[in-house]
Amino acid sequence: MKVGIVGLPNVGKSTLFNCLSNAKAQSANFPFCTIEPNIGVVNVPDHRLDKLEELVNPQRVMPATVEIVDIAGLVKGASKGEGLGNKFLANIRETDAIIHVLRCFDDDNIVHVDVNIDPVRDKETIDIELQLKDLEAVDKRLDKVKKASRTGDKSAIKELGVFTRVKEALESSKSVREVEFTEDEKEEYIKPFQFLTDKPVLYVCNVEESSAISGNDYVKAIKEVIKEEDAEVLVLAVATEADIMELEEYEERQMFLEDIGLDEPGVSKLIRAAYKLLNLQTYFTAGEKEVRAWTIHIGDSAPQAAGVIHTDFEKGFIRAEVIKYNDFIHYGSEVKVKEAGKLAVEGKEYIVQDGDMMNFRFNV
């Protein structure tokens, strides 16, 4: 599962990527600094792992991870191939969700591709380019479907109705994710098409340090304009986050954070938000050799969760022994949890909950 960082050139995408992944993507004060997408695998911060490590004292701890992709900056006309448009749009299509970085700070020393600072306009620029590319794809599909529907093909008639609604939404400057579909329509027509504007999005307002907590007028304008969208806004002082990540000592980082009024790095909140954006959650396994966070989709069943460890676990699934995280922390060990009658035995229909501690029984 990948989440792509997108935005206009020079809004702070690569600096943010460097903070997230500790990779050193090139970051400079000119457009198209990033051409090939940079990819980083990022650990998902989770305080629960620290607690489990204290109690279990394992040989190693393995956190959950998420893949972050830093994608080239987009300009007006990208849907027609302007700038690095075609490459940019192809790279977005390969991601599962989008972090859209918006410049919400003034600084005469950092150039803006459209001269003045206006994050609402910047957001609309990218929205329009993505919508135009989706519209181009829909028009091609509709040409084929219309011909088939004229023969009375029921499937084609149904598909025609779905993509007509998509076309109408895109022509009204709406994204595909804003259109309501039945579950069947989503699975059969929308998901396979990988629409650019169907991907879940998180808006990151890149602000100056003084606005890291309360935001500013630019942030207020963005929050107002996305009220109708199914999206969240995160306020982040990216340059400040970069300074924090340069500090090697944990204590120094904490002092820096306290000085600006933060309880944790903003990038930690961003990583967790990206994880949630991808519809992911975590379950744990814990033993002397390893305490590990496993990544699954929200709504996955026990056999599906077992399959993340090994496909044989899913194929030969018999049952799952489940301990709630809070119960494990309260009683302090698996033995004491069992003695308290808090260990549950679940079958194939069990839907795994975030934070479940699990042990699988299987037979292949």
mmCIF file of C-alpha atoms in Angstrom:
data_model
loop_
_atom_site.group_PDB
_atom_site.id
_atom_site.type_symbol
_atom_site.label_atom_id
_atom_site.label_comp_id
_atom_site.label_asym_id
_atom_site.label_seq_id
_atom_site.Cartn_x
_atom_site.Cartn_y
_atom_site.Cartn_z
ATOM 1 C CA MET A 1 0.000 0.000 0.000
ATOM 2 C CA LYS A 2 1.466 3.334 -1.111
ATOM 3 C CA VAL A 3 0.553 6.912 -0.284
ATOM 4 C CA GLY A 4 1.816 9.597 -2.670
ATOM 5 C CA ILE A 5 2.873 13.108 -1.700
ATOM 6 C CA VAL A 6 1.615 15.547 -4.346
ATOM 7 C CA GLY A 7 1.422 19.292 -4.842
ATOM 8 C CA LEU A 8 2.660 22.130 -6.995
ATOM 9 C CA PRO A 9 6.434 22.589 -7.345
ATOM 10 C CA ASN A 10 8.154 24.245 -4.380
ATOM 11 C CA VAL A 11 5.485 23.690 -1.727
ATOM 12 C CA GLY A 12 7.646 21.489 0.520
ATOM 13 C CA LYS A 13 6.910 17.978 -0.737
ATOM 14 C CA SER A 14 10.482 16.693 -0.821
ATOM 15 C CA THR A 15 11.360 18.329 2.514
ATOM 16 C CA LEU A 16 8.350 16.576 4.034
ATOM 17 C CA PHE A 17 9.361 13.283 2.410
ATOM 18 C CA ASN A 18 12.844 13.615 3.916
ATOM 19 C CA CYS A 19 11.301 14.147 7.360
ATOM 20 C CA LEU A 20 9.067 11.120 6.969
ATOM 21 C CA SER A 21 11.549 8.633 5.625
ATOM 22 C CA ASN A 22 14.921 10.005 6.714
ATOM 23 C CA ALA A 23 15.880 9.457 3.077
ATOM 24 C CA LYS A 24 17.563 12.424 1.484
ATOM 25 C CA ALA A 25 15.448 13.285 -1.531
ATOM 26 C CA GLN A 26 16.879 16.296 -3.309
ATOM 27 C CA SER A 27 15.211 19.459 -2.046
ATOM 28 C CA ALA A 28 15.902 22.828 -3.644
ATOM 29 C CA ASN A 29 14.399 26.195 -4.470
ATOM 30 C CA PHE A 30 13.364 25.569 -8.077
ATOM 31 C CA PRO A 31 10.503 23.728 -9.828
ATOM 32 C CA PHE A 32 10.815 20.076 -10.858
ATOM 33 C CA CYS A 33 13.572 19.317 -8.386
ATOM 34 C CA THR A 34 11.953 15.873 -8.040
ATOM 35 C CA ILE A 35 11.648 14.080 -11.386
ATOM 36 C CA GLU A 36 11.731 10.362 -10.612
ATOM 37 C CA PRO A 37 9.545 9.509 -7.609
ATOM 38 C CA ASN A 38 11.425 8.851 -4.381
ATOM 39 C CA ILE A 39 10.102 5.954 -2.291
ATOM 40 C CA GLY A 40 10.537 5.473 1.445
ATOM 41 C CA VAL A 41 9.257 2.804 3.828
ATOM 42 C CA VAL A 42 8.186 4.544 7.025
ATOM 43 C CA ASN A 43 7.608 3.038 10.479
ATOM 44 C CA VAL A 44 4.173 3.808 11.906
ATOM 45 C CA PRO A 45 4.618 5.390 15.386
ATOM 46 C CA ASP A 46 2.665 3.360 17.954
ATOM 47 C CA HIS A 47 3.074 3.853 21.711
ATOM 48 C CA ARG A 48 1.459 0.454 22.287
ATOM 49 C CA LEU A 49 4.592 -1.265 20.994
ATOM 50 C CA ASP A 50 6.638 0.466 23.700
ATOM 51 C CA LYS A 51 4.298 -0.869 26.395
ATOM 52 C CA LEU A 52 4.406 -4.384 24.971
ATOM 53 C CA GLU A 53 8.199 -4.271 24.795
ATOM 54 C CA GLU A 54 8.363 -3.340 28.488
ATOM 55 C CA LEU A 55 6.161 -6.277 29.491
ATOM 56 C CA VAL A 56 7.406 -8.993 27.107
ATOM 57 C CA ASN A 57 11.083 -7.987 26.807
ATOM 58 C CA PRO A 58 11.453 -9.535 23.321
ATOM 59 C CA GLN A 59 14.647 -9.919 21.309
ATOM 60 C CA ARG A 60 13.309 -7.482 18.726
ATOM 61 C CA VAL A 61 10.365 -5.192 17.997
ATOM 62 C CA MET A 62 8.896 -4.846 14.504
ATOM 63 C CA PRO A 63 6.578 -1.866 13.899
ATOM 64 C CA ALA A 64 4.016 -1.570 11.127
ATOM 65 C CA THR A 65 5.181 0.285 8.018
ATOM 66 C CA VAL A 66 3.686 2.342 5.217
ATOM 67 C CA GLU A 67 5.235 3.223 1.851
ATOM 68 C CA ILE A 68 5.534 6.934 1.028
ATOM 69 C CA VAL A 69 6.162 8.173 -2.534
ATOM 70 C CA ASP A 70 7.442 11.685 -3.296
ATOM 71 C CA ILE A 71 5.990 12.549 -6.714
ATOM 72 C CA ALA A 72 7.160 15.270 -9.113
ATOM 73 C CA GLY A 73 5.455 18.671 -8.822
ATOM 74 C CA LEU A 74 2.497 19.307 -11.085
ATOM 75 C CA VAL A 75 1.706 22.471 -13.058
ATOM 76 C CA LYS A 76 -1.340 23.800 -14.854
ATOM 77 C CA GLY A 77 -1.805 21.859 -18.094
ATOM 78 C CA ALA A 78 -0.413 18.586 -16.704
ATOM 79 C CA SER A 79 -3.423 16.661 -18.031
ATOM 80 C CA LYS A 80 -2.273 17.724 -21.513
ATOM 81 C CA GLY A 81 1.337 16.807 -20.828
ATOM 82 C CA GLU A 82 2.631 20.196 -19.620
ATOM 83 C CA GLY A 83 5.707 20.137 -17.386
ATOM 84 C CA LEU A 84 6.118 16.572 -16.168
ATOM 85 C CA GLY A 85 2.372 16.040 -16.367
ATOM 86 C CA ASN A 86 2.162 12.582 -17.907
ATOM 87 C CA LYS A 87 4.830 11.161 -15.608
ATOM 88 C CA PHE A 88 3.233 12.861 -12.590
ATOM 89 C CA LEU A 89 -0.230 11.493 -13.333
ATOM 90 C CA ALA A 90 1.066 7.975 -14.045
ATOM 91 C CA ASN A 91 2.877 7.969 -10.692
ATOM 92 C CA ILE A 92 -0.277 9.059 -8.846
ATOM 93 C CA ARG A 93 -2.249 6.261 -10.457
ATOM 94 C CA GLU A 94 0.101 3.727 -8.852
ATOM 95 C CA THR A 95 -0.629 4.995 -5.326
ATOM 96 C CA ASP A 96 -3.540 4.058 -3.053
ATOM 97 C CA ALA A 97 -4.013 7.449 -1.358
ATOM 98 C CA ILE A 98 -2.801 11.037 -1.660
ATOM 99 C CA ILE A 99 -1.167 13.501 0.727
ATOM 100 C CA HIS A 100 -1.742 16.867 -0.952
ATOM 101 C CA VAL A 101 0.759 19.464 0.311
ATOM 102 C CA LEU A 102 -0.342 23.096 0.123
ATOM 103 C CA ARG A 103 1.899 26.099 0.721
ATOM 104 C CA CYS A 104 0.332 28.172 3.481
ATOM 105 C CA PHE A 105 3.202 30.494 4.378
ATOM 106 C CA ASP A 106 4.788 33.676 2.991
ATOM 107 C CA ASP A 107 8.494 33.762 2.185
ATOM 108 C CA ASP A 108 9.933 35.999 -0.529
ATOM 109 C CA ASN A 109 13.064 33.823 -0.659
ATOM 110 C CA ILE A 110 11.138 30.778 -1.902
ATOM 111 C CA VAL A 111 9.655 31.189 -5.365
ATOM 112 C CA HIS A 112 6.107 30.157 -6.204
ATOM 113 C CA VAL A 113 5.250 28.934 -9.702
ATOM 114 C CA ASP A 114 2.243 31.308 -9.779
ATOM 115 C CA VAL A 115 4.111 34.200 -8.084
ATOM 116 C CA ASN A 116 1.670 34.930 -5.236
ATOM 117 C CA ILE A 117 0.566 32.640 -2.379
ATOM 118 C CA ASP A 118 -2.969 31.265 -2.689
ATOM 119 C CA PRO A 119 -3.411 27.676 -1.418
ATOM 120 C CA VAL A 120 -7.091 27.539 -2.478
ATOM 121 C CA ARG A 121 -6.078 28.317 -6.075
ATOM 122 C CA ASP A 122 -3.204 25.811 -5.830
ATOM 123 C CA LYS A 123 -5.588 23.103 -4.614
ATOM 124 C CA GLU A 124 -7.993 23.832 -7.462
ATOM 125 C CA THR A 125 -5.138 23.695 -9.999
ATOM 126 C CA ILE A 126 -4.295 20.123 -9.042
ATOM 127 C CA ASP A 127 -7.943 19.109 -8.617
ATOM 128 C CA ILE A 128 -8.765 20.337 -12.116
ATOM 129 C CA GLU A 129 -5.816 18.559 -13.724
ATOM 130 C CA LEU A 130 -6.718 15.266 -12.061
ATOM 131 C CA GLN A 131 -10.389 15.704 -12.965
ATOM 132 C CA LEU A 132 -9.520 16.465 -16.598
ATOM 133 C CA LYS A 133 -7.403 13.320 -16.831
ATOM 134 C CA ASP A 134 -10.214 11.227 -15.332
ATOM 135 C CA LEU A 135 -12.697 12.858 -17.707
ATOM 136 C CA GLU A 136 -10.499 11.942 -20.659
ATOM 137 C CA ALA A 137 -10.499 8.293 -19.514
ATOM 138 C CA VAL A 138 -14.267 8.272 -18.897
ATOM 139 C CA ASP A 139 -15.029 9.694 -22.347
ATOM 140 C CA LYS A 140 -13.009 6.909 -23.972
ATOM 141 C CA ARG A 141 -14.845 4.289 -21.925
ATOM 142 C CA LEU A 142 -18.271 5.806 -22.640
ATOM 143 C CA ASP A 143 -17.664 5.626 -26.388
ATOM 144 C CA LYS A 144 -17.236 1.855 -26.108
ATOM 145 C CA VAL A 145 -20.072 1.311 -23.629
ATOM 146 C CA LYS A 146 -22.601 3.318 -25.654
ATOM 147 C CA LYS A 147 -22.099 1.069 -28.665
ATOM 148 C CA ALA A 148 -22.598 -2.075 -26.571
ATOM 149 C CA SER A 149 -25.665 -0.652 -24.781
ATOM 150 C CA ARG A 150 -27.435 -0.075 -28.108
ATOM 151 C CA THR A 151 -27.512 -3.853 -28.624
ATOM 152 C CA GLY A 152 -29.485 -4.229 -25.400
ATOM 153 C CA ASP A 153 -26.567 -5.616 -23.372
ATOM 154 C CA LYS A 154 -27.793 -5.281 -19.745
ATOM 155 C CA SER A 155 -24.305 -5.083 -18.284
ATOM 156 C CA ALA A 156 -23.341 -2.336 -20.746
ATOM 157 C CA ILE A 157 -26.537 -0.403 -19.943
ATOM 158 C CA LYS A 158 -25.712 -0.531 -16.223
ATOM 159 C CA GLU A 159 -22.117 0.532 -16.849
ATOM 160 C CA LEU A 160 -23.327 3.374 -19.061
ATOM 161 C CA GLY A 161 -25.427 4.703 -16.187
ATOM 162 C CA VAL A 162 -22.523 4.573 -13.728
ATOM 163 C CA PHE A 163 -19.984 6.281 -15.986
ATOM 164 C CA THR A 164 -22.515 8.900 -17.118
ATOM 165 C CA ARG A 165 -22.831 9.932 -13.460
ATOM 166 C CA VAL A 166 -19.041 10.029 -13.181
ATOM 167 C CA LYS A 167 -18.792 12.223 -16.281
ATOM 168 C CA GLU A 168 -21.455 14.635 -14.975
ATOM 169 C CA ALA A 169 -19.619 14.969 -11.644
ATOM 170 C CA LEU A 170 -16.227 15.600 -13.276
ATOM 171 C CA GLU A 171 -17.745 18.187 -15.632
ATOM 172 C CA SER A 172 -19.144 19.922 -12.517
ATOM 173 C CA SER A 173 -15.603 20.128 -11.035
ATOM 174 C CA LYS A 174 -16.313 17.343 -8.565
ATOM 175 C CA SER A 175 -14.006 14.426 -7.856
ATOM 176 C CA VAL A 176 -15.050 10.793 -8.274
ATOM 177 C CA ARG A 177 -14.748 10.219 -4.507
ATOM 178 C CA GLU A 178 -17.601 12.730 -4.024
ATOM 179 C CA VAL A 179 -20.035 10.578 -6.059
ATOM 180 C CA GLU A 180 -22.173 8.001 -4.232
ATOM 181 C CA PHE A 181 -22.089 4.439 -5.549
ATOM 182 C CA THR A 182 -23.480 1.127 -4.364
ATOM 183 C CA GLU A 183 -20.922 -1.422 -3.154
ATOM 184 C CA ASP A 184 -21.499 -3.459 -6.325
ATOM 185 C CA GLU A 185 -20.905 -0.413 -8.539
ATOM 186 C CA LYS A 186 -17.686 0.394 -6.677
ATOM 187 C CA GLU A 187 -16.314 -3.119 -6.947
ATOM 188 C CA GLU A 188 -17.356 -3.795 -10.547
ATOM 189 C CA TYR A 189 -16.769 -0.450 -12.255
ATOM 190 C CA ILE A 190 -15.045 2.197 -10.127
ATOM 191 C CA LYS A 191 -12.174 0.388 -8.368
ATOM 192 C CA PRO A 192 -10.812 -1.381 -11.487
ATOM 193 C CA PHE A 193 -10.636 1.975 -13.271
ATOM 194 C CA GLN A 194 -8.243 3.493 -10.686
ATOM 195 C CA PHE A 195 -9.585 7.009 -11.075
ATOM 196 C CA LEU A 196 -7.102 9.639 -9.897
ATOM 197 C CA THR A 197 -9.817 11.599 -8.099
ATOM 198 C CA ASP A 198 -11.255 8.514 -6.408
ATOM 199 C CA LYS A 199 -8.214 8.123 -4.169
ATOM 200 C CA PRO A 200 -8.659 9.222 -0.525
ATOM 201 C CA VAL A 201 -6.861 12.486 0.212
ATOM 202 C CA LEU A 202 -5.304 14.218 3.218
ATOM 203 C CA TYR A 203 -4.490 17.918 2.867
ATOM 204 C CA VAL A 204 -1.286 19.056 4.588
ATOM 205 C CA CYS A 205 -1.075 22.802 5.128
ATOM 206 C CA ASN A 206 2.621 23.683 5.222
ATOM 207 C CA VAL A 207 2.884 26.697 7.539
ATOM 208 C CA GLU A 208 5.587 28.767 9.241
ATOM 209 C CA GLU A 209 6.683 27.718 12.750
ATOM 210 C CA SER A 210 4.543 30.337 14.522
ATOM 211 C CA SER A 211 1.388 28.842 12.950
ATOM 212 C CA ALA A 212 2.202 25.183 13.681
ATOM 213 C CA ILE A 213 -0.413 24.899 16.440
ATOM 214 C CA SER A 214 -3.234 27.289 15.595
ATOM 215 C CA GLY A 215 -2.802 27.627 11.831
ATOM 216 C CA ASN A 216 -3.339 30.895 9.925
ATOM 217 C CA ASP A 217 -5.727 32.557 7.482
ATOM 218 C CA TYR A 218 -4.509 30.358 4.619
ATOM 219 C CA VAL A 219 -5.375 27.249 6.658
ATOM 220 C CA LYS A 220 -8.818 28.644 7.502
ATOM 221 C CA ALA A 221 -9.479 29.198 3.790
ATOM 222 C CA ILE A 222 -8.539 25.591 2.962
ATOM 223 C CA LYS A 223 -10.720 24.193 5.757
ATOM 224 C CA GLU A 224 -13.631 26.226 4.455
ATOM 225 C CA VAL A 225 -13.241 25.084 0.848
ATOM 226 C CA ILE A 226 -13.012 21.351 1.664
ATOM 227 C CA LYS A 227 -16.020 21.236 4.010
ATOM 228 C CA GLU A 228 -18.024 19.255 1.451
ATOM 229 C CA GLU A 229 -15.216 16.770 0.823
ATOM 230 C CA ASP A 230 -14.608 13.543 2.693
ATOM 231 C CA ALA A 231 -11.104 14.680 3.644
ATOM 232 C CA GLU A 232 -9.037 15.889 6.591
ATOM 233 C CA VAL A 233 -6.617 18.779 7.037
ATOM 234 C CA LEU A 234 -3.333 18.511 8.956
ATOM 235 C CA VAL A 235 -1.321 21.624 9.824
ATOM 236 C CA LEU A 236 2.442 21.095 9.681
ATOM 237 C CA ALA A 237 5.471 23.414 9.821
ATOM 238 C CA VAL A 238 7.535 21.317 7.421
ATOM 239 C CA ALA A 239 10.762 23.346 7.662
ATOM 240 C CA THR A 240 10.595 23.152 11.460
ATOM 241 C CA GLU A 241 9.934 19.411 11.306
ATOM 242 C CA ALA A 242 13.064 19.096 9.147
ATOM 243 C CA ASP A 243 15.082 20.947 11.813
ATOM 244 C CA ILE A 244 13.744 18.620 14.509
ATOM 245 C CA MET A 245 14.674 15.518 12.505
ATOM 246 C CA GLU A 246 18.232 16.808 12.148
ATOM 247 C CA LEU A 247 18.697 16.516 15.928
ATOM 248 C CA GLU A 248 20.175 13.142 16.801
ATOM 249 C CA GLU A 249 19.359 13.021 20.523
ATOM 250 C CA TYR A 250 15.801 12.174 21.594
ATOM 251 C CA GLU A 251 16.035 14.622 24.518
ATOM 252 C CA GLU A 252 17.024 17.459 22.177
ATOM 253 C CA ARG A 253 14.047 16.745 19.946
ATOM 254 C CA GLN A 254 11.687 16.761 22.916
ATOM 255 C CA MET A 255 13.061 20.085 24.149
ATOM 256 C CA PHE A 256 12.622 21.594 20.677
ATOM 257 C CA LEU A 257 9.030 20.326 20.554
ATOM 258 C CA GLU A 258 8.231 21.696 24.015
ATOM 259 C CA ASP A 259 9.641 25.089 23.046
ATOM 260 C CA ILE A 260 7.135 25.395 20.185
ATOM 261 C CA GLY A 261 4.269 23.841 22.144
ATOM 262 C CA LEU A 262 4.050 20.382 20.533
ATOM 263 C CA ASP A 263 3.852 17.050 22.371
ATOM 264 C CA GLU A 264 5.220 14.992 19.446
ATOM 265 C CA PRO A 265 6.609 15.587 15.945
ATOM 266 C CA GLY A 266 3.919 16.527 13.464
ATOM 267 C CA VAL A 267 5.268 13.918 11.049
ATOM 268 C CA SER A 268 4.283 11.202 13.550
ATOM 269 C CA LYS A 269 0.687 12.416 13.363
ATOM 270 C CA LEU A 270 0.979 12.528 9.583
ATOM 271 C CA ILE A 271 2.210 8.931 9.333
ATOM 272 C CA ARG A 272 -0.670 7.695 11.486
ATOM 273 C CA ALA A 273 -3.088 9.770 9.406
ATOM 274 C CA ALA A 274 -1.672 8.235 6.198
ATOM 275 C CA TYR A 275 -2.094 4.745 7.689
ATOM 276 C CA LYS A 276 -5.729 5.525 8.475
ATOM 277 C CA LEU A 277 -6.180 7.102 5.031
ATOM 278 C CA LEU A 278 -5.209 3.768 3.489
ATOM 279 C CA ASN A 279 -7.956 2.083 5.571
ATOM 280 C CA LEU A 280 -5.340 0.150 7.538
ATOM 281 C CA GLN A 281 -5.159 -1.011 11.129
ATOM 282 C CA THR A 282 -2.821 -3.042 13.329
ATOM 283 C CA TYR A 283 -2.927 -6.269 15.289
ATOM 284 C CA PHE A 284 -0.073 -7.614 17.422
ATOM 285 C CA THR A 285 1.762 -10.854 18.049
ATOM 286 C CA ALA A 286 3.973 -11.028 21.113
ATOM 287 C CA GLY A 287 6.565 -13.548 22.268
ATOM 288 C CA GLU A 288 10.091 -13.766 23.597
ATOM 289 C CA LYS A 289 11.619 -13.651 20.117
ATOM 290 C CA GLU A 290 9.531 -10.828 18.718
ATOM 291 C CA VAL A 291 6.806 -8.288 19.396
ATOM 292 C CA ARG A 292 5.341 -7.309 16.045
ATOM 293 C CA ALA A 293 2.688 -5.025 14.597
ATOM 294 C CA TRP A 294 0.938 -6.558 11.583
ATOM 295 C CA THR A 295 -0.878 -4.445 9.020
ATOM 296 C CA ILE A 296 -4.354 -5.408 7.806
ATOM 297 C CA HIS A 297 -7.340 -3.635 6.281
ATOM 298 C CA ILE A 298 -10.097 -2.402 8.550
ATOM 299 C CA GLY A 299 -12.832 -5.048 8.363
ATOM 300 C CA ASP A 300 -10.519 -8.009 7.702
ATOM 301 C CA SER A 301 -11.532 -11.362 9.187
ATOM 302 C CA ALA A 302 -9.334 -13.535 11.415
ATOM 303 C CA PRO A 303 -8.271 -15.833 8.517
ATOM 304 C CA GLN A 304 -7.350 -12.801 6.395
ATOM 305 C CA ALA A 305 -5.282 -11.431 9.275
ATOM 306 C CA ALA A 306 -3.573 -14.798 9.655
ATOM 307 C CA GLY A 307 -2.739 -14.775 5.948
ATOM 308 C CA VAL A 308 -0.629 -11.649 6.410
ATOM 309 C CA ILE A 309 1.814 -13.760 8.432
ATOM 310 C CA HIS A 310 1.771 -16.669 5.953
ATOM 311 C CA THR A 311 -0.689 -17.879 3.326
ATOM 312 C CA ASP A 312 -0.708 -21.323 5.005
ATOM 313 C CA PHE A 313 -2.125 -19.706 8.150
ATOM 314 C CA GLU A 314 -5.134 -18.532 6.156
ATOM 315 C CA LYS A 315 -5.606 -21.730 4.145
ATOM 316 C CA GLY A 316 -5.481 -23.998 7.198
ATOM 317 C CA PHE A 317 -7.103 -21.598 9.681
ATOM 318 C CA ILE A 318 -8.779 -23.337 12.614
ATOM 319 C CA ARG A 319 -9.235 -20.621 15.216
ATOM 320 C CA ALA A 320 -7.700 -17.467 16.665
ATOM 321 C CA GLU A 321 -6.907 -16.827 20.315
ATOM 322 C CA VAL A 322 -7.534 -13.134 20.934
ATOM 323 C CA ILE A 323 -6.499 -10.880 23.805
ATOM 324 C CA LYS A 324 -7.521 -7.244 23.903
ATOM 325 C CA TYR A 325 -4.513 -4.933 24.177
ATOM 326 C CA ASN A 326 -5.855 -3.146 27.280
ATOM 327 C CA ASP A 327 -6.435 -6.488 29.029
ATOM 328 C CA PHE A 328 -2.859 -7.577 28.322
ATOM 329 C CA ILE A 329 -1.486 -4.312 29.694
ATOM 330 C CA HIS A 330 -3.741 -4.548 32.763
ATOM 331 C CA TYR A 331 -2.875 -8.160 33.682
ATOM 332 C CA GLY A 332 0.714 -8.058 32.437
ATOM 333 C CA SER A 333 1.045 -11.478 30.761
ATOM 334 C CA GLU A 334 -0.808 -14.025 28.639
ATOM 335 C CA VAL A 335 -0.950 -16.469 31.573
ATOM 336 C CA LYS A 336 -2.651 -13.939 33.848
ATOM 337 C CA VAL A 337 -5.052 -12.930 31.073
ATOM 338 C CA LYS A 338 -6.096 -16.589 30.705
ATOM 339 C CA GLU A 339 -6.499 -16.957 34.468
ATOM 340 C CA ALA A 340 -8.799 -13.927 34.442
ATOM 341 C CA GLY A 341 -10.902 -15.479 31.682
ATOM 342 C CA LYS A 342 -10.128 -12.654 29.274
ATOM 343 C CA LEU A 343 -8.757 -14.747 26.394
ATOM 344 C CA ALA A 344 -11.335 -15.250 23.630
ATOM 345 C CA VAL A 345 -11.363 -18.076 21.082
ATOM 346 C CA GLU A 346 -12.681 -16.819 17.742
ATOM 347 C CA GLY A 347 -13.573 -18.537 14.476
ATOM 348 C CA LYS A 348 -13.497 -17.677 10.788
ATOM 349 C CA GLU A 349 -16.211 -15.030 11.026
ATOM 350 C CA TYR A 350 -14.401 -12.896 13.614
ATOM 351 C CA ILE A 351 -13.618 -9.354 12.419
ATOM 352 C CA VAL A 352 -10.255 -8.260 13.793
ATOM 353 C CA GLN A 353 -10.194 -5.052 15.838
ATOM 354 C CA ASP A 354 -7.356 -2.548 15.957
ATOM 355 C CA GLY A 355 -4.928 -3.497 18.729
ATOM 356 C CA ASP A 356 -6.003 -7.145 19.051
ATOM 357 C CA MET A 357 -3.237 -9.457 20.224
ATOM 358 C CA MET A 358 -3.585 -12.706 18.319
ATOM 359 C CA ASN A 359 -2.334 -16.272 18.219
ATOM 360 C CA PHE A 360 -3.473 -18.493 15.353
ATOM 361 C CA ARG A 361 -4.140 -22.218 15.259
ATOM 362 C CA PHE A 362 -3.966 -23.763 11.814
ATOM 363 C CA ASN A 363 -3.499 -27.074 10.038
ATOM 364 C CA VAL A 364 -2.223 -27.530 6.483
#
